[in-house]
Amino acid sequence: IINGEVGNYSLYEKKPDLSENFASIFYDKSNNPEAIFVEDYKLQSGKVHGFTIANQPRFGAEEEEGGRINPALSLVQSFETLDGEYAPLPIEDASGNPIYYDTPEGVFANRDARLMGTVIVPGSSFKGREVDIFAGIQLADGTIISGDSRGQQKEVMGTDMKVVGFDGPIDGLEFTAQTGFYIRKYQDPKAGSGQRGTQSDVWFIRYRYAEVLLNAAEAAFELNQPTVAAGYLNQVRRRAGITTDLAAADITFDRIAHERFVEFAFEGLHFFDLKRWRIAHEVLDGTPMDAATITDNIGDATKRLTQPFGLWPYKYYNPGDANDGTYIYKIVKPNRVTGADRFQFGNYYSEIGAGILNNNPLIVRNPNQ
């Protein structure tokens, strides 16, 4: 596939906006060189699905449907800076004071373009409408004023104002951006895709050229060919706007795992990667997380991912202050997050059928049987 013997496949690189380019891989069916094997849908034949209806930003959507999938901060923070560094999103300075942003999307600037091609972040747009994601108003004394309904208005220091976005987040309120984020990947930007009577014919890509490259990179790494692996990885990373190439010395298992994590988010591969690498019981160890767990060890393949945390923007209200009207961010664990995902060791194995066991009593049962 890579050398062109079995089809003319390549990375999708049609659009100058690299985030929109990445998002377009999953809905552009016109001479898409990346798609190899897809499950297709057609409006004309009536084979459609409701993914966009269920997951588009709810505010302003056709028939006010959407908001179901809210990506976790652990994923959002995994997208590197454009110069190839792992770094927490900059929400505080070295002294622990909040960093103020003029726009809600400012905190996500200069990141791997796959971030905004995968996730709808505060301040970004879908179908030409900016999402309305902010969790409340913060006053100079630290007081937070918010609401329990979408777009709620309240009086703040004598002024009537909106104290929470129409897309939330409102803790525990279904369909608002509980983590501060919505999913972007596989969303259909066409008019009518968010209507029950129309729905969407965006295809589901089962296998694409980027996976060929990352499979080849992993194989080269296992064969102790780090230079070859770096070459394949860098092709995918350059498409995402990352300006610093990986060298042979940079190639580790963690790098291989990380690149698959951010490239294939929501494509159904990550859980099975954890199983085949036999690290699922470490990543999903049943231990609750905290804010420090979120920001530490970014890029570690066995970093704990047992609970979805969020990053909520707040509008700063302090008339006369230079920072009045800016945005600050806080890491939160939504109240509905109470348990912690646990992958038991026996889950690596399938059940051996009773017929097989009955025919041969010497067969050792798999764990959990």
Coordinates of C-alpha atoms in Angstrom, one line a residue:
I1 CA 0.0 0.0 0.0
I2 CA 2.8 2.4 0.9
N3 CA 4.7 2.0 -2.3
G4 CA 1.6 2.2 -4.4
E5 CA 1.5 -1.4 -5.7
V6 CA -2.1 -1.9 -4.5
G7 CA -3.9 1.4 -5.0
N8 CA -3.0 5.1 -5.1
Y9 CA -3.4 5.9 -1.4
S10 CA -2.0 8.8 0.5
L11 CA -2.7 11.1 3.4
Y12 CA -5.6 13.5 2.9
E13 CA -4.2 17.0 2.5
K14 CA -6.7 19.0 0.6
K15 CA -7.4 22.0 2.9
P16 CA -5.1 24.7 4.1
D17 CA -6.7 24.9 7.6
L18 CA -5.1 21.8 9.1
S19 CA -7.7 21.2 11.7
E20 CA -10.5 21.4 9.1
N21 CA -8.4 19.3 6.9
F22 CA -8.3 16.5 9.5
A23 CA -12.0 16.8 10.2
S24 CA -12.7 16.5 6.5
I25 CA -11.1 13.1 6.2
F26 CA -14.2 11.6 7.8
Y27 CA -16.9 13.3 5.6
D28 CA -15.3 14.1 2.3
K29 CA -16.1 11.3 -0.1
S30 CA -14.8 13.1 -3.2
N31 CA -11.5 11.5 -4.3
N32 CA -10.5 10.9 -0.8
P33 CA -7.0 9.3 -1.1
E34 CA -6.9 8.3 2.6
A35 CA -10.0 6.0 2.8
I36 CA -9.2 2.4 2.1
F37 CA -12.0 0.4 3.6
V38 CA -15.3 2.1 4.7
E39 CA -18.8 1.4 5.8
D40 CA -20.7 3.8 3.5
Y41 CA -24.1 5.5 3.9
K42 CA -26.3 7.1 1.2
L43 CA -29.0 9.6 1.6
Q44 CA -30.5 8.6 -1.8
S45 CA -30.9 5.0 -0.7
G46 CA -32.1 5.8 2.8
K47 CA -29.1 4.2 4.5
V48 CA -28.4 7.0 7.0
H49 CA -27.4 7.3 10.7
G50 CA -28.0 9.7 13.6
F51 CA -24.5 10.3 14.8
T52 CA -24.6 14.0 14.1
I53 CA -28.1 14.3 15.6
A54 CA -26.9 12.7 18.8
N55 CA -23.6 14.5 19.2
Q56 CA -23.6 18.0 17.5
P57 CA -23.6 21.0 19.8
R58 CA -27.1 21.2 21.1
F59 CA -27.5 25.0 21.1
G60 CA -28.8 26.2 17.7
A61 CA -28.9 22.7 16.2
E62 CA -31.8 21.5 14.1
E63 CA -34.5 20.3 16.4
E64 CA -32.2 21.0 19.4
E65 CA -30.7 17.6 19.5
G66 CA -27.1 16.7 20.4
G67 CA -24.5 16.9 23.1
R68 CA -24.1 13.3 24.0
I69 CA -20.4 12.6 23.7
N70 CA -18.2 14.9 25.8
P71 CA -14.4 14.1 25.3
A72 CA -12.3 14.0 28.4
L73 CA -9.5 16.4 29.3
S74 CA -7.1 13.5 29.3
L75 CA -7.5 13.2 25.5
V76 CA -7.6 16.9 24.8
Q77 CA -4.4 17.5 26.8
S78 CA -2.6 14.7 24.9
F79 CA -2.3 16.7 21.7
E80 CA 1.2 18.1 21.7
T81 CA 2.3 21.7 21.0
L82 CA 3.2 22.5 17.4
D83 CA 6.9 22.1 18.3
G84 CA 6.3 18.6 19.5
E85 CA 6.3 19.0 23.2
Y86 CA 4.0 17.3 25.8
A87 CA 2.6 20.1 27.9
P88 CA -0.5 20.7 30.2
L89 CA -2.9 23.3 28.9
P90 CA -1.6 26.6 30.3
I91 CA -4.3 27.6 32.8
E92 CA -2.0 28.9 35.6
D93 CA 1.3 30.7 35.8
A94 CA 4.3 29.5 37.8
S95 CA 2.8 31.1 40.9
G96 CA -0.5 29.3 40.6
N97 CA -2.4 32.4 39.4
P98 CA -4.9 32.0 36.6
I99 CA -3.9 32.9 33.1
Y100 CA -6.4 35.2 31.4
Y101 CA -7.4 34.7 27.7
D102 CA -9.1 37.2 25.5
T103 CA -11.0 34.4 23.7
P104 CA -12.2 31.1 25.1
E105 CA -10.2 29.2 22.5
G106 CA -7.0 31.0 23.4
V107 CA -5.8 28.3 25.8
F108 CA -5.8 25.7 22.9
A109 CA -3.6 27.8 20.6
N110 CA -0.5 26.4 19.0
R111 CA -1.5 22.7 19.4
D112 CA -1.5 19.7 17.1
A113 CA -4.1 20.5 14.5
R114 CA -5.8 17.1 15.1
L115 CA -7.1 18.6 18.4
M116 CA -9.7 20.8 16.8
G117 CA -10.3 18.3 14.1
T118 CA -11.3 15.8 16.7
V119 CA -12.8 17.9 19.5
I120 CA -15.1 20.9 19.5
V121 CA -13.5 23.2 22.1
P122 CA -14.9 26.4 23.7
G123 CA -14.9 29.2 21.1
S124 CA -14.7 26.9 18.1
S125 CA -17.5 26.6 15.5
F126 CA -19.6 24.0 13.9
K127 CA -21.9 24.6 10.9
G128 CA -21.0 28.2 11.0
R129 CA -22.1 28.7 14.6
E130 CA -19.8 29.3 17.5
V131 CA -20.4 27.0 20.4
D132 CA -21.6 28.8 23.6
I133 CA -19.5 27.0 26.2
F134 CA -18.7 28.7 29.5
A135 CA -19.5 27.5 33.1
G136 CA -20.1 30.7 34.9
I137 CA -19.0 34.2 35.9
Q138 CA -16.1 34.6 38.3
L139 CA -15.8 37.8 40.3
A140 CA -12.6 39.3 41.6
D141 CA -13.0 37.8 45.1
G142 CA -13.2 34.3 43.6
T143 CA -17.0 34.0 43.8
I144 CA -18.5 32.0 41.0
I145 CA -22.0 32.8 39.7
S146 CA -23.6 30.2 37.5
G147 CA -27.0 28.7 36.7
D148 CA -28.8 25.4 36.5
S149 CA -30.4 25.9 33.0
R150 CA -28.8 26.5 29.6
G151 CA -28.1 30.2 28.9
Q152 CA -29.6 31.3 32.3
Q153 CA -29.6 35.1 33.1
K154 CA -29.0 36.5 36.5
E155 CA -28.2 39.9 38.1
V156 CA -24.5 40.3 38.8
M157 CA -23.4 43.4 40.7
G158 CA -26.4 45.2 39.5
T159 CA -26.2 44.1 35.8
D160 CA -28.4 41.5 34.2
M161 CA -26.2 39.0 32.3
K162 CA -26.0 35.5 31.0
V163 CA -24.1 33.4 33.7
V164 CA -23.7 30.1 31.9
G165 CA -23.5 29.1 28.2
F166 CA -26.3 27.7 26.2
D167 CA -24.0 24.7 25.7
G168 CA -23.2 24.6 29.4
P169 CA -21.4 23.1 31.1
I170 CA -23.9 22.6 33.8
D171 CA -22.8 19.9 36.3
G172 CA -25.1 16.9 35.9
L173 CA -27.3 18.4 33.2
E174 CA -27.6 16.0 30.3
F175 CA -26.6 17.1 26.8
T176 CA -24.5 20.1 27.9
A177 CA -20.8 19.9 27.5
Q178 CA -20.1 18.2 30.8
T179 CA -16.3 18.2 30.2
G180 CA -16.3 21.5 28.4
F181 CA -16.0 19.7 25.1
Y182 CA -18.0 18.1 22.3
I183 CA -16.8 15.6 19.7
R184 CA -15.9 16.9 16.2
K185 CA -14.7 13.8 14.4
Y186 CA -17.4 12.2 12.3
Q187 CA -19.8 15.1 12.7
D188 CA -21.6 16.0 9.4
P189 CA -21.4 19.8 8.5
K190 CA -24.1 19.5 5.8
A191 CA -27.4 21.3 6.4
G192 CA -30.1 18.9 7.5
S193 CA -27.7 16.3 9.0
G194 CA -29.0 17.2 12.5
Q195 CA -32.6 16.5 11.6
R196 CA -34.3 13.3 12.4
G197 CA -36.1 13.3 9.0
T198 CA -32.8 13.7 7.1
Q199 CA -29.9 12.4 9.2
S200 CA -26.4 11.9 7.8
D201 CA -24.6 9.8 5.3
V202 CA -21.1 10.4 6.6
W203 CA -19.2 7.1 6.1
F204 CA -17.4 5.2 8.8
I205 CA -13.8 4.6 7.9
R206 CA -12.7 1.2 9.0
Y207 CA -9.1 1.4 7.6
R208 CA -7.3 4.4 6.3
Y209 CA -3.8 5.3 5.0
A210 CA -2.7 6.9 8.3
E211 CA -3.2 3.6 10.0
V212 CA -1.1 1.9 7.4
L213 CA 1.8 4.3 8.2
L214 CA 1.4 3.9 12.0
N215 CA 1.2 0.1 11.7
A216 CA 4.4 0.2 9.6
A217 CA 6.0 2.5 12.2
E218 CA 5.1 0.1 15.0
A219 CA 6.4 -2.9 13.1
A220 CA 9.7 -1.1 12.3
F221 CA 10.1 -0.2 16.0
E222 CA 9.6 -3.8 17.0
L223 CA 12.2 -4.8 14.4
N224 CA 14.7 -2.3 15.9
Q225 CA 14.5 0.0 12.9
P226 CA 13.9 3.4 14.6
T227 CA 14.9 5.5 11.6
V228 CA 12.3 3.8 9.5
A229 CA 9.7 4.2 12.3
A230 CA 10.5 7.9 12.7
G231 CA 10.0 8.4 8.9
Y232 CA 6.5 6.9 9.0
L233 CA 5.5 8.8 12.2
N234 CA 6.7 12.1 10.9
Q235 CA 4.5 11.9 7.8
V236 CA 1.4 11.7 10.0
R237 CA 2.7 14.4 12.4
R238 CA 3.6 16.9 9.7
R239 CA 0.0 16.6 8.3
A240 CA -1.1 17.7 11.8
G241 CA 1.2 20.8 11.6
I242 CA 3.9 19.6 14.1
T243 CA 7.1 21.4 13.1
T244 CA 9.7 19.3 14.9
D245 CA 10.4 15.9 13.4
L246 CA 11.1 12.9 15.5
A247 CA 14.6 11.5 15.3
A248 CA 15.5 7.8 15.6
A249 CA 16.5 8.4 19.2
D250 CA 13.1 9.7 20.0
I251 CA 11.3 6.5 19.0
T252 CA 10.0 4.5 22.0
F253 CA 7.0 2.4 22.7
D254 CA 5.4 5.4 24.4
R255 CA 5.8 7.4 21.2
I256 CA 4.2 4.7 19.1
A257 CA 1.2 4.4 21.5
H258 CA 0.8 8.1 21.9
E259 CA 0.6 8.7 18.1
R260 CA -2.1 6.1 17.8
F261 CA -4.0 7.6 20.7
V262 CA -4.4 11.0 19.2
E263 CA -4.6 10.1 15.6
F264 CA -7.3 7.4 16.0
A265 CA -9.4 8.9 18.9
F266 CA -13.1 7.8 18.6
E267 CA -12.3 5.4 15.7
G268 CA -12.6 2.3 17.8
L269 CA -9.0 1.3 18.0
H270 CA -7.7 2.5 21.4
F271 CA -9.3 -0.1 23.7
F272 CA -8.1 -2.9 21.4
D273 CA -4.6 -1.4 21.3
L274 CA -4.5 -1.5 25.1
K275 CA -5.5 -5.1 25.0
R276 CA -3.0 -6.3 22.4
W277 CA -0.2 -4.4 24.1
R278 CA -1.4 -6.0 27.4
I279 CA -1.4 -2.7 29.3
A280 CA -5.2 -2.3 29.6
H281 CA -5.0 -3.5 33.3
E282 CA -2.5 -0.7 34.0
V283 CA -4.3 2.1 32.2
L284 CA -7.7 1.1 33.5
D285 CA -6.7 0.0 37.0
G286 CA -9.8 1.0 38.8
T287 CA -8.0 3.8 40.8
P288 CA -9.8 7.2 40.9
M289 CA -7.9 10.2 39.4
D290 CA -7.3 13.7 40.6
A291 CA -6.1 16.9 38.8
A292 CA -2.5 16.0 39.3
T293 CA -3.0 12.7 37.6
I294 CA -4.4 14.5 34.6
T295 CA -1.5 16.9 34.1
D296 CA 1.4 14.5 34.9
N297 CA 3.1 12.0 32.6
I298 CA 1.5 13.2 29.4
G299 CA 2.7 10.8 26.6
D300 CA 3.1 7.8 29.0
A301 CA 1.4 4.8 27.4
T302 CA 0.4 3.4 30.8
K303 CA -0.9 6.8 32.1
R304 CA -4.0 6.1 34.2
L305 CA -7.3 6.9 32.3
T306 CA -10.0 5.7 34.6
Q307 CA -12.2 8.8 34.9
P308 CA -13.3 11.7 32.6
F309 CA -12.3 15.1 33.9
G310 CA -13.2 18.4 32.3
L311 CA -11.8 21.8 31.7
W312 CA -14.4 24.5 32.2
P313 CA -14.1 28.2 31.1
Y314 CA -15.3 31.0 33.2
K315 CA -15.8 34.6 32.3
Y316 CA -14.0 37.0 34.5
Y317 CA -16.1 40.0 35.6
N318 CA -14.3 42.9 37.2
P319 CA -15.3 46.2 35.7
G320 CA -12.4 48.6 35.3
D321 CA -9.8 45.8 35.6
A322 CA -7.6 45.1 32.6
N323 CA -8.7 41.5 32.6
D324 CA -12.4 42.2 32.7
G325 CA -14.2 40.1 30.1
T326 CA -11.4 37.6 29.7
Y327 CA -11.6 33.8 30.3
I328 CA -10.0 31.6 32.9
Y329 CA -10.1 27.8 33.1
K330 CA -10.5 25.3 35.9
I331 CA -10.0 21.5 35.9
V332 CA -13.1 19.8 37.2
K333 CA -14.4 16.3 37.8
P334 CA -18.1 16.3 36.9
N335 CA -20.3 15.2 39.8
R336 CA -21.7 12.3 37.8
V337 CA -18.2 10.7 37.7
T338 CA -18.2 8.5 40.7
G339 CA -16.7 5.2 39.7
A340 CA -13.4 4.4 38.1
D341 CA -12.9 2.1 35.0
R342 CA -11.3 -1.2 35.8
F343 CA -10.0 -3.8 33.3
Q344 CA -9.6 -7.1 35.1
F345 CA -6.8 -9.3 34.0
G346 CA -9.2 -12.0 32.9
N347 CA -10.7 -9.7 30.4
Y348 CA -7.8 -10.3 28.1
Y349 CA -9.2 -13.8 27.4
S350 CA -12.3 -15.1 25.7
E351 CA -14.5 -17.8 27.0
I352 CA -13.7 -21.4 25.9
G353 CA -17.0 -23.0 24.8
A354 CA -18.6 -25.6 27.0
G355 CA -18.6 -28.1 24.1
I356 CA -14.9 -27.8 23.8
L357 CA -14.4 -28.2 27.6
N358 CA -16.7 -31.2 27.7
N359 CA -14.8 -32.9 24.9
N360 CA -11.4 -32.5 26.5
P361 CA -11.3 -32.3 30.3
L362 CA -7.6 -31.5 30.2
I363 CA -8.1 -28.1 28.7
V364 CA -7.4 -25.4 31.3
R365 CA -10.2 -22.8 31.5
N366 CA -9.3 -19.2 30.8
P367 CA -9.4 -16.7 33.7
N368 CA -12.9 -15.6 34.8
Q369 CA -14.5 -18.9 33.6

